[in-house]
Tab-separated table of C-alpha atoms in Angstrom:
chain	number	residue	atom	x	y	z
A	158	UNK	CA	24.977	39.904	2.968
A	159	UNK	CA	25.576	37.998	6.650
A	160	UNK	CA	21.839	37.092	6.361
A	161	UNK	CA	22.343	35.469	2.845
A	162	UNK	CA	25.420	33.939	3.675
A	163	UNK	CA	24.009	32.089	7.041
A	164	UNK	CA	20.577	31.010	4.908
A	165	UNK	CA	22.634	29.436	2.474
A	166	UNK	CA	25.089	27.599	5.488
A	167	UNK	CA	21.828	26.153	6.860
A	168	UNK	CA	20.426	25.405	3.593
A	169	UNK	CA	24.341	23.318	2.700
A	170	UNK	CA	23.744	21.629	5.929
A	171	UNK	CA	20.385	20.621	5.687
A	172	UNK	CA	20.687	19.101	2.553
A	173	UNK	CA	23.845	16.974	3.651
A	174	UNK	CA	22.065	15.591	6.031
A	175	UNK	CA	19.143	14.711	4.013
A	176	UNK	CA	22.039	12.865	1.902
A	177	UNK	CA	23.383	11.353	4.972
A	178	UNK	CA	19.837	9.961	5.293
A	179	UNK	CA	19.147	8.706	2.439
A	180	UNK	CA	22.718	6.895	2.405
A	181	UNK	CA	21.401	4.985	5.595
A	182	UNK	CA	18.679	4.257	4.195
A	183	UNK	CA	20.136	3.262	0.935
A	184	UNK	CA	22.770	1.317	3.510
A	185	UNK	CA	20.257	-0.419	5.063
A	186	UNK	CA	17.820	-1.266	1.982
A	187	UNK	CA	20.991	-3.348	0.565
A	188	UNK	CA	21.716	-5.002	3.800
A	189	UNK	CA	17.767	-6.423	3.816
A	190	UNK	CA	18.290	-7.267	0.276
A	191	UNK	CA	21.598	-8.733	0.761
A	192	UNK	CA	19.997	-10.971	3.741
A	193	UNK	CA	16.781	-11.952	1.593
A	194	UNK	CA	19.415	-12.911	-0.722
A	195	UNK	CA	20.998	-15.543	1.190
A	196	UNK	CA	17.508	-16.795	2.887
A	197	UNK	CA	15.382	-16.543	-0.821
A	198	UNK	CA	17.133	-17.218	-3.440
A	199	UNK	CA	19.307	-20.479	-2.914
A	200	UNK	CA	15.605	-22.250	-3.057
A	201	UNK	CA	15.473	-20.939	-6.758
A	202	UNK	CA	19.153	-21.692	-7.892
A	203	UNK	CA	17.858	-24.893	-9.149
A	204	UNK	CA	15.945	-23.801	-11.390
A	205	UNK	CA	17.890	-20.844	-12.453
A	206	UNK	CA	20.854	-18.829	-13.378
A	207	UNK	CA	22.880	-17.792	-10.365
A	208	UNK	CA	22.427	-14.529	-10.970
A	209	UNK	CA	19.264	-14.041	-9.654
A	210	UNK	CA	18.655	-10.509	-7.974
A	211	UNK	CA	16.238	-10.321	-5.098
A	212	UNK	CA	14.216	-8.412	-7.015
A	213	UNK	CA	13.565	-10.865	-9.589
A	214	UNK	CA	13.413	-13.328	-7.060
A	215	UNK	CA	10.424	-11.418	-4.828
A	216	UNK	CA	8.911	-11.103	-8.440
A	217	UNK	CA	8.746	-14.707	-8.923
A	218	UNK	CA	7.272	-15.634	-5.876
């Protein structure tokens, strides 16, 4: 029972850190879009809504 308990510890903490991981990375996806926001997308505001994601925005381009 030890050796089940201790595989399933490292198996918890492996997999939190894969979510800590993919947090940064999440993190640090938004912060790129979030700056291609402000550089991109006030060239387009002219011809559109404000709401423009910089999603659509890449798409337009």
């Amino acid at each position: 029972m030890k050796e089940n308990k201790t595989f399933g510890s490292v198996i918890i903490s492996i997999s939190n850190s894969v979510i800590l991981k993919i947090a940064d990375i999440e993190n640090s996806i938004s912060m790129i879009l979030r700056k291609f926001k402000y550089s991109v997308i006030p060239k387009y505001h002219s011809r559109q809504k404000p709401s423009v994601t910089p999603l659509q925005a890449m798409a337009l381009t």
